Amino acid sequence: MAGHSKWKNIQRRKNAQDAKRGKIFMKHAKDIYVAAKQGGGDPEMNPSLRLAVEKAKSDNMPNDNIERAIKKATGSLDGKQYEELTYEGYGPGGTAVMVEVLTDNKNRTAAEIRHAFSKNGGNLGENGCVAFMFQRKGYLVIDNSNNELDEDTVMLEAIDAGAEEMEANDGVFEIYTTPEEFSTVKEAMENSGFTFSNAEITMHPQTLSTVSDEDGQKMIGLVTMLEDLEDVQEVHHNVDASEDILAEL
């Protein structure tokens, strides 16, 4: 019985991992679909598509899945039509939350997001209620946990490439760019030999909202529930909390 129980536990974990992988691939497929729909199916000529494909490959998404998403967007295959939407609201403790989605059924998506907010001490708001608290930025992260890289050298490379600013925090270099210069900075620094542990265009909070540990735990519940929704692509917030809370977020 013990061996049988162990096998069942392994199988259960594998099924959970497969389900999680499937959700990740679905999110990447939607990102690729929208990028190709807006800018064409050639990654060399479409920086947004190139970034979406790179992110998908970093999560080991099969090439067949990537090509299928591009073909759907360019009309080579029949498929669902997705719409890009952003929902805004207030999380626990009055924090600002923005949720980017890709959906083929906005009524379903709105109901699911509203439920997630209400269940975790937040409220879904009107368009524009918190958007002014964020600014779209290119965001590049270099891992320097082994302290091999010199901060001044990396900063000069980033600025020369066109970055706006760089911060050194806890063994990483965080580089910020305008959305328009993101691809240029990324490619220039990669050509100089730098590799990135994260590279994306994201919504950067202009001000942070400090919350208690209790509200921080509620915020973790809200973000987790939102990210588990199939239509949700990104969740942005302006939470400042204890290190343990931020690590989970």
Short mmCIF file of N, CA and C in Angstrom, two decimals, residues 104-231:
data_model
loop_
_atom_site.label_atom_id
_atom_site.label_comp_id
_atom_site.label_asym_id
_atom_site.label_seq_id
_atom_site.Cartn_x
_atom_site.Cartn_y
_atom_site.Cartn_z
N ASP A 104 -11.68 35.96 -24.77
CA ASP A 104 -12.65 35.82 -25.85
C ASP A 104 -14.07 35.92 -25.31
N ASN A 105 -14.18 36.27 -24.00
CA ASN A 105 -15.49 36.41 -23.37
C ASN A 105 -15.35 37.38 -22.20
N LYS A 106 -15.51 38.68 -22.48
CA LYS A 106 -15.24 39.67 -21.44
C LYS A 106 -16.26 39.66 -20.30
N ASN A 107 -17.47 39.19 -20.55
CA ASN A 107 -18.44 39.08 -19.46
C ASN A 107 -17.99 38.05 -18.43
N ARG A 108 -17.51 36.91 -18.91
CA ARG A 108 -16.99 35.88 -18.01
C ARG A 108 -15.78 36.40 -17.24
N THR A 109 -14.87 37.05 -17.96
CA THR A 109 -13.65 37.54 -17.33
C THR A 109 -13.94 38.59 -16.26
N ALA A 110 -14.83 39.53 -16.57
CA ALA A 110 -15.17 40.58 -15.60
C ALA A 110 -15.76 39.98 -14.33
N ALA A 111 -16.61 38.98 -14.48
CA ALA A 111 -17.23 38.34 -13.31
C ALA A 111 -16.17 37.64 -12.46
N GLU A 112 -15.24 36.95 -13.10
CA GLU A 112 -14.20 36.22 -12.36
C GLU A 112 -13.27 37.19 -11.62
N ILE A 113 -12.92 38.30 -12.27
CA ILE A 113 -12.03 39.26 -11.63
C ILE A 113 -12.74 39.98 -10.48
N ARG A 114 -13.98 40.34 -10.68
CA ARG A 114 -14.75 40.99 -9.61
C ARG A 114 -14.84 40.06 -8.39
N HIS A 115 -15.06 38.78 -8.64
CA HIS A 115 -15.15 37.80 -7.54
C HIS A 115 -13.83 37.71 -6.79
N ALA A 116 -12.70 37.72 -7.52
CA ALA A 116 -11.39 37.63 -6.87
C ALA A 116 -11.14 38.84 -5.97
N PHE A 117 -11.49 40.04 -6.45
CA PHE A 117 -11.33 41.24 -5.63
C PHE A 117 -12.18 41.17 -4.37
N SER A 118 -13.47 40.87 -4.52
CA SER A 118 -14.39 40.89 -3.39
C SER A 118 -14.05 39.83 -2.35
N LYS A 119 -13.53 38.68 -2.80
CA LYS A 119 -13.21 37.59 -1.88
C LYS A 119 -11.96 37.88 -1.05
N ASN A 120 -11.12 38.81 -1.53
CA ASN A 120 -9.85 39.06 -0.84
C ASN A 120 -9.72 40.48 -0.34
N GLY A 121 -10.84 41.09 0.03
CA GLY A 121 -10.81 42.40 0.67
C GLY A 121 -10.54 43.56 -0.25
N GLY A 122 -10.85 43.41 -1.53
CA GLY A 122 -10.64 44.50 -2.48
C GLY A 122 -11.91 44.87 -3.21
N ASN A 123 -11.80 45.83 -4.11
CA ASN A 123 -12.95 46.27 -4.91
C ASN A 123 -12.51 46.55 -6.34
N LEU A 124 -13.26 46.03 -7.30
CA LEU A 124 -13.01 46.34 -8.70
C LEU A 124 -13.50 47.75 -8.96
N GLY A 125 -12.68 48.58 -9.60
CA GLY A 125 -13.03 49.98 -9.81
C GLY A 125 -13.33 50.31 -11.26
N GLU A 126 -13.50 51.59 -11.53
CA GLU A 126 -13.76 52.07 -12.89
C GLU A 126 -12.45 52.24 -13.65
N ASN A 127 -12.52 52.25 -14.97
CA ASN A 127 -11.34 52.51 -15.78
C ASN A 127 -10.74 53.87 -15.43
N GLY A 128 -9.44 53.88 -15.17
CA GLY A 128 -8.75 55.12 -14.84
C GLY A 128 -8.62 55.39 -13.37
N CYS A 129 -9.22 54.55 -12.52
CA CYS A 129 -9.20 54.86 -11.09
C CYS A 129 -7.81 54.74 -10.47
N VAL A 130 -6.94 53.87 -11.02
CA VAL A 130 -5.58 53.75 -10.47
C VAL A 130 -4.51 53.82 -11.56
N ALA A 131 -4.90 53.90 -12.82
CA ALA A 131 -3.92 53.87 -13.91
C ALA A 131 -2.90 55.00 -13.79
N PHE A 132 -3.34 56.16 -13.28
CA PHE A 132 -2.43 57.30 -13.15
C PHE A 132 -1.30 57.04 -12.17
N MET A 133 -1.42 55.98 -11.34
CA MET A 133 -0.38 55.65 -10.38
C MET A 133 0.74 54.80 -10.98
N PHE A 134 0.57 54.40 -12.24
CA PHE A 134 1.55 53.53 -12.90
C PHE A 134 2.06 54.18 -14.18
N GLN A 135 3.25 53.77 -14.58
CA GLN A 135 3.83 54.21 -15.84
C GLN A 135 4.42 53.00 -16.56
N ARG A 136 4.10 52.87 -17.87
CA ARG A 136 4.63 51.74 -18.61
C ARG A 136 6.13 51.93 -18.83
N LYS A 137 6.89 50.89 -18.46
CA LYS A 137 8.35 50.96 -18.55
C LYS A 137 8.91 49.64 -19.09
N GLY A 138 10.04 49.74 -19.76
CA GLY A 138 10.83 48.56 -20.05
C GLY A 138 11.61 48.19 -18.80
N TYR A 139 11.67 46.90 -18.48
CA TYR A 139 12.28 46.45 -17.23
C TYR A 139 13.21 45.28 -17.53
N LEU A 140 14.49 45.44 -17.21
CA LEU A 140 15.51 44.42 -17.46
C LEU A 140 16.24 44.11 -16.16
N VAL A 141 16.44 42.84 -15.88
CA VAL A 141 17.09 42.43 -14.62
C VAL A 141 18.31 41.58 -14.92
N ILE A 142 19.44 41.97 -14.34
CA ILE A 142 20.68 41.20 -14.45
C ILE A 142 21.01 40.62 -13.07
N ASP A 143 21.20 39.32 -13.01
CA ASP A 143 21.55 38.65 -11.75
C ASP A 143 23.03 38.88 -11.45
N ASN A 144 23.31 39.47 -10.30
CA ASN A 144 24.70 39.68 -9.88
C ASN A 144 24.93 39.11 -8.49
N SER A 145 24.24 38.00 -8.18
CA SER A 145 24.35 37.40 -6.85
C SER A 145 25.76 36.90 -6.56
N ASN A 146 26.52 36.61 -7.62
CA ASN A 146 27.91 36.17 -7.41
C ASN A 146 28.90 37.33 -7.38
N ASN A 147 28.38 38.57 -7.52
CA ASN A 147 29.21 39.78 -7.45
C ASN A 147 30.33 39.83 -8.49
N GLU A 148 30.10 39.22 -9.64
CA GLU A 148 31.12 39.22 -10.70
C GLU A 148 31.11 40.52 -11.51
N LEU A 149 29.98 41.22 -11.52
CA LEU A 149 29.84 42.41 -12.36
C LEU A 149 30.05 43.68 -11.56
N ASP A 150 30.73 44.63 -12.17
CA ASP A 150 30.97 45.92 -11.55
C ASP A 150 29.78 46.85 -11.83
N GLU A 151 29.24 47.44 -10.77
CA GLU A 151 28.04 48.26 -10.91
C GLU A 151 28.25 49.44 -11.86
N ASP A 152 29.35 50.14 -11.74
CA ASP A 152 29.60 51.30 -12.61
C ASP A 152 29.70 50.90 -14.07
N THR A 153 30.33 49.75 -14.33
CA THR A 153 30.48 49.27 -15.70
C THR A 153 29.13 48.96 -16.32
N VAL A 154 28.28 48.25 -15.54
CA VAL A 154 26.95 47.89 -16.04
C VAL A 154 26.11 49.14 -16.27
N MET A 155 26.21 50.10 -15.36
CA MET A 155 25.42 51.33 -15.48
C MET A 155 25.82 52.11 -16.73
N LEU A 156 27.12 52.23 -16.98
CA LEU A 156 27.59 52.96 -18.17
C LEU A 156 27.12 52.26 -19.45
N GLU A 157 27.17 50.93 -19.46
CA GLU A 157 26.69 50.17 -20.63
C GLU A 157 25.20 50.42 -20.84
N ALA A 158 24.43 50.41 -19.74
CA ALA A 158 22.98 50.60 -19.84
C ALA A 158 22.64 52.00 -20.34
N ILE A 159 23.30 53.00 -19.78
CA ILE A 159 23.03 54.38 -20.18
C ILE A 159 23.43 54.61 -21.64
N ASP A 160 24.59 54.07 -22.01
CA ASP A 160 25.05 54.20 -23.40
C ASP A 160 24.08 53.54 -24.37
N ALA A 161 23.44 52.47 -23.93
CA ALA A 161 22.50 51.75 -24.79
C ALA A 161 21.16 52.47 -24.91
N GLY A 162 20.91 53.43 -23.99
CA GLY A 162 19.67 54.19 -24.06
C GLY A 162 18.75 54.03 -22.87
N ALA A 163 19.21 53.37 -21.79
CA ALA A 163 18.38 53.18 -20.61
C ALA A 163 18.16 54.50 -19.88
N GLU A 164 17.05 54.59 -19.14
CA GLU A 164 16.76 55.79 -18.36
C GLU A 164 17.48 55.79 -17.03
N GLU A 165 17.49 54.63 -16.36
CA GLU A 165 18.12 54.55 -15.04
C GLU A 165 18.41 53.10 -14.69
N MET A 166 19.23 52.90 -13.65
CA MET A 166 19.54 51.57 -13.16
C MET A 166 19.62 51.61 -11.64
N GLU A 167 19.11 50.56 -11.00
CA GLU A 167 19.20 50.43 -9.55
C GLU A 167 19.87 49.11 -9.21
N ALA A 168 20.72 49.12 -8.17
CA ALA A 168 21.36 47.90 -7.68
C ALA A 168 20.73 47.52 -6.35
N ASN A 169 20.06 46.35 -6.32
CA ASN A 169 19.35 45.93 -5.12
C ASN A 169 19.49 44.43 -4.91
N ASP A 170 20.00 44.04 -3.74
CA ASP A 170 20.00 42.63 -3.31
C ASP A 170 20.55 41.68 -4.38
N GLY A 171 21.71 42.01 -4.91
CA GLY A 171 22.36 41.11 -5.85
C GLY A 171 21.81 41.14 -7.26
N VAL A 172 21.01 42.14 -7.59
CA VAL A 172 20.51 42.28 -8.96
C VAL A 172 20.64 43.73 -9.42
N PHE A 173 20.79 43.90 -10.72
CA PHE A 173 20.75 45.21 -11.34
C PHE A 173 19.42 45.33 -12.07
N GLU A 174 18.64 46.35 -11.72
CA GLU A 174 17.35 46.59 -12.35
C GLU A 174 17.47 47.80 -13.26
N ILE A 175 17.22 47.58 -14.54
CA ILE A 175 17.39 48.62 -15.55
C ILE A 175 16.03 49.00 -16.11
N TYR A 176 15.77 50.31 -16.19
CA TYR A 176 14.49 50.82 -16.67
C TYR A 176 14.70 51.60 -17.97
N THR A 177 13.77 51.38 -18.91
CA THR A 177 13.82 52.07 -20.19
C THR A 177 12.43 52.59 -20.53
N THR A 178 12.36 53.43 -21.55
CA THR A 178 11.05 53.72 -22.12
C THR A 178 10.60 52.49 -22.90
N PRO A 179 9.29 52.31 -23.10
CA PRO A 179 8.83 51.16 -23.90
C PRO A 179 9.42 51.16 -25.31
N GLU A 180 9.61 52.36 -25.86
CA GLU A 180 10.12 52.47 -27.22
C GLU A 180 11.59 52.04 -27.33
N GLU A 181 12.36 52.25 -26.28
CA GLU A 181 13.79 51.94 -26.31
C GLU A 181 14.10 50.56 -25.74
N PHE A 182 13.09 49.84 -25.26
CA PHE A 182 13.31 48.57 -24.58
C PHE A 182 14.11 47.58 -25.45
N SER A 183 13.63 47.33 -26.67
CA SER A 183 14.29 46.34 -27.53
C SER A 183 15.71 46.77 -27.89
N THR A 184 15.89 48.08 -28.13
CA THR A 184 17.21 48.59 -28.48
C THR A 184 18.20 48.38 -27.35
N VAL A 185 17.78 48.71 -26.12
CA VAL A 185 18.65 48.54 -24.95
C VAL A 185 18.95 47.06 -24.71
N LYS A 186 17.93 46.26 -24.79
CA LYS A 186 18.10 44.82 -24.55
C LYS A 186 19.10 44.21 -25.54
N GLU A 187 18.91 44.49 -26.82
CA GLU A 187 19.78 43.91 -27.84
C GLU A 187 21.21 44.43 -27.73
N ALA A 188 21.35 45.73 -27.43
CA ALA A 188 22.69 46.31 -27.31
C ALA A 188 23.46 45.68 -26.15
N MET A 189 22.80 45.48 -25.02
CA MET A 189 23.48 44.91 -23.87
C MET A 189 23.73 43.41 -24.05
N GLU A 190 22.82 42.73 -24.73
CA GLU A 190 23.07 41.32 -25.04
C GLU A 190 24.27 41.17 -25.96
N ASN A 191 24.40 42.09 -26.91
CA ASN A 191 25.56 42.07 -27.81
C ASN A 191 26.86 42.35 -27.07
N SER A 192 26.75 43.02 -25.91
CA SER A 192 27.93 43.29 -25.09
C SER A 192 28.22 42.17 -24.10
N GLY A 193 27.41 41.11 -24.16
CA GLY A 193 27.67 39.93 -23.34
C GLY A 193 26.83 39.79 -22.08
N PHE A 194 25.88 40.70 -21.87
CA PHE A 194 25.04 40.61 -20.69
C PHE A 194 23.84 39.68 -20.94
N THR A 195 23.44 38.97 -19.91
CA THR A 195 22.23 38.14 -19.99
C THR A 195 21.25 38.62 -18.92
N PHE A 196 19.96 38.45 -19.20
CA PHE A 196 18.92 38.96 -18.31
C PHE A 196 18.12 37.81 -17.69
N SER A 197 17.88 37.92 -16.40
CA SER A 197 17.03 36.93 -15.73
C SER A 197 15.56 37.28 -15.91
N ASN A 198 15.29 38.53 -16.27
CA ASN A 198 13.92 38.96 -16.58
C ASN A 198 14.01 40.13 -17.55
N ALA A 199 13.11 40.13 -18.53
CA ALA A 199 13.08 41.22 -19.51
C ALA A 199 11.66 41.37 -20.00
N GLU A 200 11.03 42.52 -19.69
CA GLU A 200 9.63 42.70 -20.07
C GLU A 200 9.29 44.19 -20.08
N ILE A 201 8.18 44.48 -20.72
CA ILE A 201 7.58 45.82 -20.62
C ILE A 201 6.44 45.70 -19.63
N THR A 202 6.48 46.50 -18.57
CA THR A 202 5.55 46.33 -17.48
C THR A 202 5.02 47.68 -17.00
N MET A 203 4.08 47.62 -16.08
CA MET A 203 3.54 48.83 -15.46
C MET A 203 4.28 49.06 -14.13
N HIS A 204 5.00 50.16 -14.07
CA HIS A 204 5.83 50.46 -12.90
C HIS A 204 5.10 51.45 -11.99
N PRO A 205 4.90 51.10 -10.70
CA PRO A 205 4.19 52.04 -9.81
C PRO A 205 5.00 53.29 -9.53
N GLN A 206 4.31 54.43 -9.57
CA GLN A 206 4.98 55.71 -9.29
C GLN A 206 5.11 55.97 -7.80
N THR A 207 4.17 55.46 -7.03
CA THR A 207 4.23 55.54 -5.57
C THR A 207 3.84 54.19 -4.99
N LEU A 208 4.38 53.88 -3.81
CA LEU A 208 4.09 52.60 -3.16
C LEU A 208 3.12 52.81 -2.00
N SER A 209 2.35 51.77 -1.71
CA SER A 209 1.37 51.81 -0.61
C SER A 209 1.77 50.77 0.44
N THR A 210 2.13 51.23 1.61
CA THR A 210 2.56 50.33 2.68
C THR A 210 1.35 49.69 3.36
N VAL A 211 1.41 48.35 3.52
CA VAL A 211 0.29 47.63 4.14
C VAL A 211 0.78 46.82 5.33
N SER A 212 -0.14 46.49 6.21
CA SER A 212 0.15 45.64 7.36
C SER A 212 0.35 44.19 6.90
N ASP A 213 0.87 43.35 7.78
CA ASP A 213 1.04 41.94 7.44
C ASP A 213 -0.30 41.28 7.15
N GLU A 214 -1.34 41.70 7.87
CA GLU A 214 -2.68 41.12 7.65
C GLU A 214 -3.18 41.46 6.25
N ASP A 215 -3.07 42.73 5.87
CA ASP A 215 -3.50 43.12 4.52
C ASP A 215 -2.56 42.54 3.46
N GLY A 216 -1.30 42.37 3.84
CA GLY A 216 -0.34 41.77 2.92
C GLY A 216 -0.72 40.33 2.59
N GLN A 217 -1.17 39.58 3.59
CA GLN A 217 -1.61 38.21 3.36
C GLN A 217 -2.85 38.18 2.46
N LYS A 218 -3.75 39.13 2.67
CA LYS A 218 -4.93 39.22 1.80
C LYS A 218 -4.52 39.55 0.37
N MET A 219 -3.49 40.39 0.24
CA MET A 219 -3.01 40.77 -1.08
C MET A 219 -2.42 39.57 -1.80
N ILE A 220 -1.70 38.73 -1.06
CA ILE A 220 -1.16 37.50 -1.64
C ILE A 220 -2.30 36.63 -2.17
N GLY A 221 -3.38 36.53 -1.39
CA GLY A 221 -4.54 35.76 -1.83
C GLY A 221 -5.16 36.34 -3.09
N LEU A 222 -5.25 37.67 -3.17
CA LEU A 222 -5.83 38.32 -4.34
C LEU A 222 -4.98 38.08 -5.59
N VAL A 223 -3.68 38.32 -5.46
CA VAL A 223 -2.80 38.16 -6.62
C VAL A 223 -2.78 36.70 -7.08
N THR A 224 -2.72 35.77 -6.12
CA THR A 224 -2.71 34.35 -6.47
C THR A 224 -3.99 33.95 -7.20
N MET A 225 -5.12 34.41 -6.70
CA MET A 225 -6.40 34.07 -7.32
C MET A 225 -6.51 34.67 -8.71
N LEU A 226 -6.05 35.90 -8.87
CA LEU A 226 -6.09 36.54 -10.19
C LEU A 226 -5.18 35.82 -11.17
N GLU A 227 -3.96 35.50 -10.74
CA GLU A 227 -3.00 34.87 -11.65
C GLU A 227 -3.43 33.46 -12.05
N ASP A 228 -4.28 32.82 -11.24
CA ASP A 228 -4.77 31.49 -11.57
C ASP A 228 -5.87 31.53 -12.64
N LEU A 229 -6.42 32.71 -12.91
CA LEU A 229 -7.46 32.82 -13.93
C LEU A 229 -6.85 32.69 -15.32
N GLU A 230 -7.49 31.91 -16.16
CA GLU A 230 -6.93 31.60 -17.48
C GLU A 230 -6.75 32.85 -18.33
N ASP A 231 -7.64 33.84 -18.19
CA ASP A 231 -7.59 35.02 -19.05
C ASP A 231 -6.59 36.07 -18.59
#
